[in-house]
mmCIF file of C-alpha atoms in Angstrom:
data_model
loop_
_atom_site.group_PDB
_atom_site.id
_atom_site.type_symbol
_atom_site.label_atom_id
_atom_site.label_comp_id
_atom_site.label_asym_id
_atom_site.label_seq_id
_atom_site.Cartn_x
_atom_site.Cartn_y
_atom_site.Cartn_z
ATOM 1 C CA UNK G 1 -0.002 -0.001 -0.002
ATOM 2 C CA UNK G 2 2.816 2.366 -0.990
ATOM 3 C CA UNK G 3 1.621 5.963 -1.212
ATOM 4 C CA UNK G 4 3.685 7.036 -4.236
ATOM 5 C CA UNK G 5 5.275 4.303 -6.298
ATOM 6 C CA UNK G 6 7.606 4.465 -9.274
ATOM 7 C CA UNK G 7 8.746 1.866 -11.755
ATOM 8 C CA UNK G 8 11.386 0.905 -12.504
ATOM 9 C CA UNK G 9 13.637 1.609 -9.549
ATOM 10 C CA UNK G 10 16.767 1.317 -11.697
ATOM 11 C CA UNK G 11 17.121 1.877 -15.425
ATOM 12 C CA UNK G 12 20.337 1.395 -17.383
ATOM 13 C CA UNK G 13 20.198 2.174 -21.068
ATOM 14 C CA UNK G 14 22.280 3.359 -23.965
ATOM 15 C CA UNK G 15 22.449 6.781 -25.532
ATOM 16 C CA UNK G 16 19.815 7.375 -28.156
ATOM 17 C CA UNK G 17 17.254 5.013 -26.668
ATOM 18 C CA UNK G 18 13.722 6.003 -25.587
ATOM 19 C CA UNK G 19 12.532 5.051 -22.120
ATOM 20 C CA UNK G 20 9.590 5.631 -19.798
ATOM 21 C CA UNK G 21 9.229 5.897 -16.041
ATOM 22 C CA UNK G 22 5.859 5.317 -14.436
ATOM 23 C CA UNK G 23 4.440 6.876 -11.308
ATOM 24 C CA UNK G 24 1.292 6.118 -9.356
ATOM 25 C CA UNK G 25 -0.129 7.623 -6.177
ATOM 26 C CA UNK G 26 -2.933 6.215 -4.078
ATOM 27 C CA UNK G 27 -3.333 9.237 -1.811
ATOM 28 C CA UNK G 28 -6.163 10.862 -3.731
ATOM 29 C CA UNK G 29 -3.995 13.880 -4.441
ATOM 30 C CA UNK G 30 -4.840 16.174 -7.336
ATOM 31 C CA UNK G 31 -1.332 17.363 -8.168
ATOM 32 C CA UNK G 32 1.658 15.340 -9.306
ATOM 33 C CA UNK G 33 5.258 16.307 -10.047
ATOM 34 C CA UNK G 34 8.461 15.094 -11.608
ATOM 35 C CA UNK G 35 11.775 16.146 -10.069
ATOM 36 C CA UNK G 36 15.321 15.474 -11.203
ATOM 37 C CA UNK G 37 18.182 15.066 -8.737
ATOM 38 C CA UNK G 38 21.421 15.489 -10.633
ATOM 39 C CA UNK G 39 24.973 14.582 -9.706
ATOM 40 C CA UNK G 40 25.293 17.771 -7.660
ATOM 41 C CA UNK G 41 22.383 16.542 -5.532
ATOM 42 C CA UNK G 42 20.048 19.405 -6.382
ATOM 43 C CA UNK G 43 16.401 18.439 -6.543
ATOM 44 C CA UNK G 44 14.795 20.429 -9.357
ATOM 45 C CA UNK G 45 11.201 20.503 -10.518
ATOM 46 C CA UNK G 46 10.632 19.414 -14.079
ATOM 47 C CA UNK G 47 6.871 19.229 -14.463
ATOM 48 C CA UNK G 48 3.706 19.555 -12.438
ATOM 49 C CA UNK G 49 0.221 18.326 -13.319
ATOM 50 C CA UNK G 50 -2.991 19.334 -11.592
ATOM 51 C CA UNK G 51 -6.063 17.243 -12.354
ATOM 52 C CA UNK G 52 -4.308 15.864 -15.443
ATOM 53 C CA UNK G 53 -3.438 19.307 -16.755
ATOM 54 C CA UNK G 54 0.129 20.592 -17.093
ATOM 55 C CA UNK G 55 0.610 23.598 -14.824
ATOM 56 C CA UNK G 56 4.387 23.796 -14.459
ATOM 57 C CA UNK G 57 6.888 23.101 -17.185
ATOM 58 C CA UNK G 58 10.344 24.214 -16.200
ATOM 59 C CA UNK G 59 13.177 24.577 -18.690
ATOM 60 C CA UNK G 60 13.402 20.956 -19.716
ATOM 61 C CA UNK G 61 14.432 19.655 -23.161
ATOM 62 C CA UNK G 62 11.411 18.682 -25.232
ATOM 63 C CA UNK G 63 12.840 15.145 -25.355
ATOM 64 C CA UNK G 64 11.089 14.832 -21.991
ATOM 65 C CA UNK G 65 7.338 14.395 -22.252
ATOM 66 C CA UNK G 66 5.094 13.831 -19.249
ATOM 67 C CA UNK G 67 1.743 12.136 -19.639
ATOM 68 C CA UNK G 68 -1.042 11.981 -17.100
ATOM 69 C CA UNK G 69 -3.708 9.416 -18.091
ATOM 70 C CA UNK G 70 -5.606 10.109 -14.867
ATOM 71 C CA UNK G 71 -5.161 11.954 -11.582
ATOM 72 C CA UNK G 72 -3.399 8.987 -9.973
ATOM 73 C CA UNK G 73 -0.742 8.515 -12.637
ATOM 74 C CA UNK G 74 1.998 10.648 -14.127
ATOM 75 C CA UNK G 75 4.442 9.015 -16.487
ATOM 76 C CA UNK G 76 7.648 10.429 -17.895
ATOM 77 C CA UNK G 77 8.821 9.509 -21.363
ATOM 78 C CA UNK G 78 12.324 10.411 -22.495
ATOM 79 C CA UNK G 79 13.359 10.314 -26.148
ATOM 80 C CA UNK G 80 16.887 10.083 -27.527
ATOM 81 C CA UNK G 81 18.538 9.662 -24.154
ATOM 82 C CA UNK G 82 21.789 11.528 -23.550
ATOM 83 C CA UNK G 83 24.578 11.013 -21.020
ATOM 84 C CA UNK G 84 23.504 14.119 -19.168
ATOM 85 C CA UNK G 85 20.109 12.605 -18.498
ATOM 86 C CA UNK G 86 21.702 10.278 -15.965
ATOM 87 C CA UNK G 87 20.149 11.218 -12.629
ATOM 88 C CA UNK G 88 17.612 10.122 -10.060
ATOM 89 C CA UNK G 89 14.086 11.036 -11.028
ATOM 90 C CA UNK G 90 11.499 11.477 -8.292
ATOM 91 C CA UNK G 91 7.768 11.562 -8.659
ATOM 92 C CA UNK G 92 5.750 13.401 -6.022
ATOM 93 C CA UNK G 93 2.162 14.307 -5.287
ATOM 94 C CA UNK G 94 0.276 16.755 -3.138
ATOM 95 C CA UNK G 95 -3.236 17.860 -2.290
ATOM 96 C CA UNK G 96 -4.652 21.216 -3.306
ATOM 97 C CA UNK G 97 -5.248 22.143 0.313
ATOM 98 C CA UNK G 98 -1.638 21.511 1.380
ATOM 99 C CA UNK G 99 0.207 21.783 -1.861
ATOM 100 C CA UNK G 100 3.562 22.574 -0.274
ATOM 101 C CA UNK G 101 3.658 19.234 1.494
ATOM 102 C CA UNK G 102 4.657 16.884 -1.248
ATOM 103 C CA UNK G 103 4.883 13.124 -0.933
ATOM 104 C CA UNK G 104 7.735 11.607 -2.883
ATOM 105 C CA UNK G 105 8.195 8.242 -4.509
ATOM 106 C CA UNK G 106 11.376 6.224 -3.943
ATOM 107 C CA UNK G 107 13.046 7.513 -7.090
ATOM 108 C CA UNK G 108 14.233 5.965 -10.350
ATOM 109 C CA UNK G 109 17.982 5.911 -10.904
ATOM 110 C CA UNK G 110 18.565 6.356 -14.628
ATOM 111 C CA UNK G 111 22.021 5.604 -15.998
ATOM 112 C CA UNK G 112 22.721 6.371 -19.633
ATOM 113 C CA UNK G 113 25.852 4.735 -21.057
ATOM 114 C CA UNK N 1 22.132 30.756 -8.920
ATOM 115 C CA UNK N 2 21.329 28.962 -5.696
ATOM 116 C CA UNK N 3 18.308 30.577 -4.110
ATOM 117 C CA UNK N 4 18.350 28.121 -1.210
ATOM 118 C CA UNK N 5 21.690 27.298 0.337
ATOM 119 C CA UNK N 6 22.666 24.693 2.853
ATOM 120 C CA UNK N 7 26.301 25.461 3.426
ATOM 121 C CA UNK N 8 27.097 22.485 5.631
ATOM 122 C CA UNK N 9 27.187 19.295 3.591
ATOM 123 C CA UNK N 10 27.427 17.180 6.746
ATOM 124 C CA UNK N 11 26.954 17.294 10.494
ATOM 125 C CA UNK N 12 27.772 14.788 13.241
ATOM 126 C CA UNK N 13 26.021 14.900 16.594
ATOM 127 C CA UNK N 14 25.999 12.628 19.610
ATOM 128 C CA UNK N 15 22.827 10.865 20.527
ATOM 129 C CA UNK N 16 20.761 12.881 22.995
ATOM 130 C CA UNK N 17 22.299 16.218 22.016
ATOM 131 C CA UNK N 18 20.798 18.958 19.869
ATOM 132 C CA UNK N 19 21.176 18.916 16.065
ATOM 133 C CA UNK N 20 20.993 22.291 14.341
ATOM 134 C CA UNK N 21 20.710 22.359 10.573
ATOM 135 C CA UNK N 22 20.925 25.692 8.824
ATOM 136 C CA UNK N 23 19.538 27.083 5.594
ATOM 137 C CA UNK N 24 19.906 30.487 3.929
ATOM 138 C CA UNK N 25 17.873 31.877 1.075
ATOM 139 C CA UNK N 26 18.218 34.814 -1.255
ATOM 140 C CA UNK N 27 14.722 35.292 -2.677
ATOM 141 C CA UNK N 28 12.765 37.711 -0.454
ATOM 142 C CA UNK N 29 9.556 36.568 -2.162
ATOM 143 C CA UNK N 30 9.738 33.146 -0.519
ATOM 144 C CA UNK N 31 6.719 32.777 1.705
ATOM 145 C CA UNK N 32 6.761 29.178 2.781
ATOM 146 C CA UNK N 33 9.616 27.044 3.991
ATOM 147 C CA UNK N 34 9.860 23.328 4.507
ATOM 148 C CA UNK N 35 12.270 20.674 5.698
ATOM 149 C CA UNK N 36 12.392 17.249 4.140
ATOM 150 C CA UNK N 37 14.262 14.215 5.380
ATOM 151 C CA UNK N 38 15.714 11.577 3.069
ATOM 152 C CA UNK N 39 17.002 8.118 3.806
ATOM 153 C CA UNK N 40 19.197 6.278 1.244
ATOM 154 C CA UNK N 41 17.275 4.736 -1.645
ATOM 155 C CA UNK N 42 14.070 6.453 -0.568
ATOM 156 C CA UNK N 43 12.308 9.612 -1.614
ATOM 157 C CA UNK N 44 12.328 12.755 0.562
ATOM 158 C CA UNK N 45 9.768 12.779 3.368
ATOM 159 C CA UNK N 46 8.058 15.948 4.529
ATOM 160 C CA UNK N 47 9.133 16.806 8.072
ATOM 161 C CA UNK N 48 7.995 20.279 9.104
ATOM 162 C CA UNK N 49 7.092 23.624 7.569
ATOM 163 C CA UNK N 50 6.783 27.276 8.479
ATOM 164 C CA UNK N 51 5.133 30.196 6.798
ATOM 165 C CA UNK N 52 6.634 33.661 6.678
ATOM 166 C CA UNK N 53 4.106 35.038 9.146
ATOM 167 C CA UNK N 54 5.641 32.930 11.914
ATOM 168 C CA UNK N 55 9.116 32.760 13.356
ATOM 169 C CA UNK N 56 8.839 29.351 14.991
ATOM 170 C CA UNK N 57 7.021 26.096 14.462
ATOM 171 C CA UNK N 58 7.339 23.064 16.681
ATOM 172 C CA UNK N 59 6.414 19.443 16.156
ATOM 173 C CA UNK N 60 7.610 17.041 18.812
ATOM 174 C CA UNK N 61 11.405 16.906 18.762
ATOM 175 C CA UNK N 62 11.586 19.128 15.670
ATOM 176 C CA UNK N 63 11.472 22.918 15.710
ATOM 177 C CA UNK N 64 11.996 25.221 12.765
ATOM 178 C CA UNK N 65 13.026 28.845 13.314
ATOM 179 C CA UNK N 66 12.690 31.534 10.664
ATOM 180 C CA UNK N 67 14.567 34.829 10.661
ATOM 181 C CA UNK N 68 13.185 36.745 7.706
ATOM 182 C CA UNK N 69 15.415 39.761 8.100
ATOM 183 C CA UNK N 70 18.485 37.514 7.889
ATOM 184 C CA UNK N 71 16.873 35.243 5.290
ATOM 185 C CA UNK N 72 17.800 32.305 7.444
ATOM 186 C CA UNK N 73 16.031 29.299 8.833
ATOM 187 C CA UNK N 74 17.167 26.483 11.006
ATOM 188 C CA UNK N 75 15.908 23.069 12.063
ATOM 189 C CA UNK N 76 16.532 21.964 15.627
ATOM 190 C CA UNK N 77 16.221 18.334 16.629
ATOM 191 C CA UNK N 78 16.187 17.684 20.364
ATOM 192 C CA UNK N 79 17.109 15.131 21.532
ATOM 193 C CA UNK N 80 18.830 13.654 18.490
ATOM 194 C CA UNK N 81 18.356 9.932 17.918
ATOM 195 C CA UNK N 82 20.281 7.500 15.695
ATOM 196 C CA UNK N 83 17.169 7.124 13.522
ATOM 197 C CA UNK N 84 17.461 10.819 12.670
ATOM 198 C CA UNK N 85 20.559 10.061 10.611
ATOM 199 C CA UNK N 86 19.565 11.093 7.086
ATOM 200 C CA UNK N 87 19.977 13.879 4.553
ATOM 201 C CA UNK N 88 17.894 16.951 5.377
ATOM 202 C CA UNK N 89 16.721 19.223 2.596
ATOM 203 C CA UNK N 90 15.524 22.770 3.082
ATOM 204 C CA UNK N 91 12.962 23.980 0.517
ATOM 205 C CA UNK N 92 11.125 27.230 -0.136
ATOM 206 C CA UNK N 93 8.454 28.657 -2.378
ATOM 207 C CA UNK N 94 6.832 32.084 -2.886
ATOM 208 C CA UNK N 95 3.307 30.753 -3.524
ATOM 209 C CA UNK N 96 1.464 27.437 -3.424
ATOM 210 C CA UNK N 97 1.519 27.185 -7.206
ATOM 211 C CA UNK N 98 5.195 27.936 -7.596
ATOM 212 C CA UNK N 99 7.716 25.122 -7.635
ATOM 213 C CA UNK N 100 9.601 24.303 -4.467
ATOM 214 C CA UNK N 101 13.248 25.318 -4.596
ATOM 215 C CA UNK N 102 15.460 22.885 -2.734
ATOM 216 C CA UNK N 103 18.876 23.232 -1.142
ATOM 217 C CA UNK N 104 21.583 20.623 -1.698
ATOM 218 C CA UNK N 105 20.949 18.952 1.619
ATOM 219 C CA UNK N 106 22.905 18.347 4.819
ATOM 220 C CA UNK N 107 23.798 14.822 5.873
ATOM 221 C CA UNK N 108 23.185 14.367 9.589
ATOM 222 C CA UNK N 109 24.875 11.529 11.427
ATOM 223 C CA UNK N 110 23.713 10.865 14.963
ATOM 224 C CA UNK N 111 26.298 8.804 16.798
ATOM 225 C CA UNK N 112 25.185 6.488 19.562
#
């Protein structure tokens, strides 16, 4: 009964490939996020969806495309993977009434070789 | 441009003593501040928050202090326990609909 789950936990792939990371939350939250934690350990917002609609899209290459089939899911698809995409990607969710308090998934460690 | 800075990458404290983690910010528009705790191979977990209208918020062993004039906040953990050993992230945001800006984190080690 994990609150925010992500799959896969680890992903190793070669440059140029396309991959997806899936995220699901069972908290009934209306807002979901994708964060990237790079090698310098900074956690940076990439995207935010509220009720399946994109509300935040930070400066992210358009090779990254989020998709929210419903309020409980937010997937991240990455095209033409590059070495610099290697990072840990975290999904998170929050409720409209307490949007600051975000619940994070365990992260997906992506390694591009 | 780091808007949220945690200048101490690590901190070691003896069990039972006070842990003080510090965070500085540069954006005067930040209105809400949070601390998250992260264990290895897990996502960050929300710990405690404070809004700019307060200067202190307490939750059990955890207290966050905010000094707006100095653009500084701190997290106090008293008494520290070995289970508190984790990376602590400070985060801030100007509005509920604006992304959280995180610091780089401080690794706390509580030694038994």
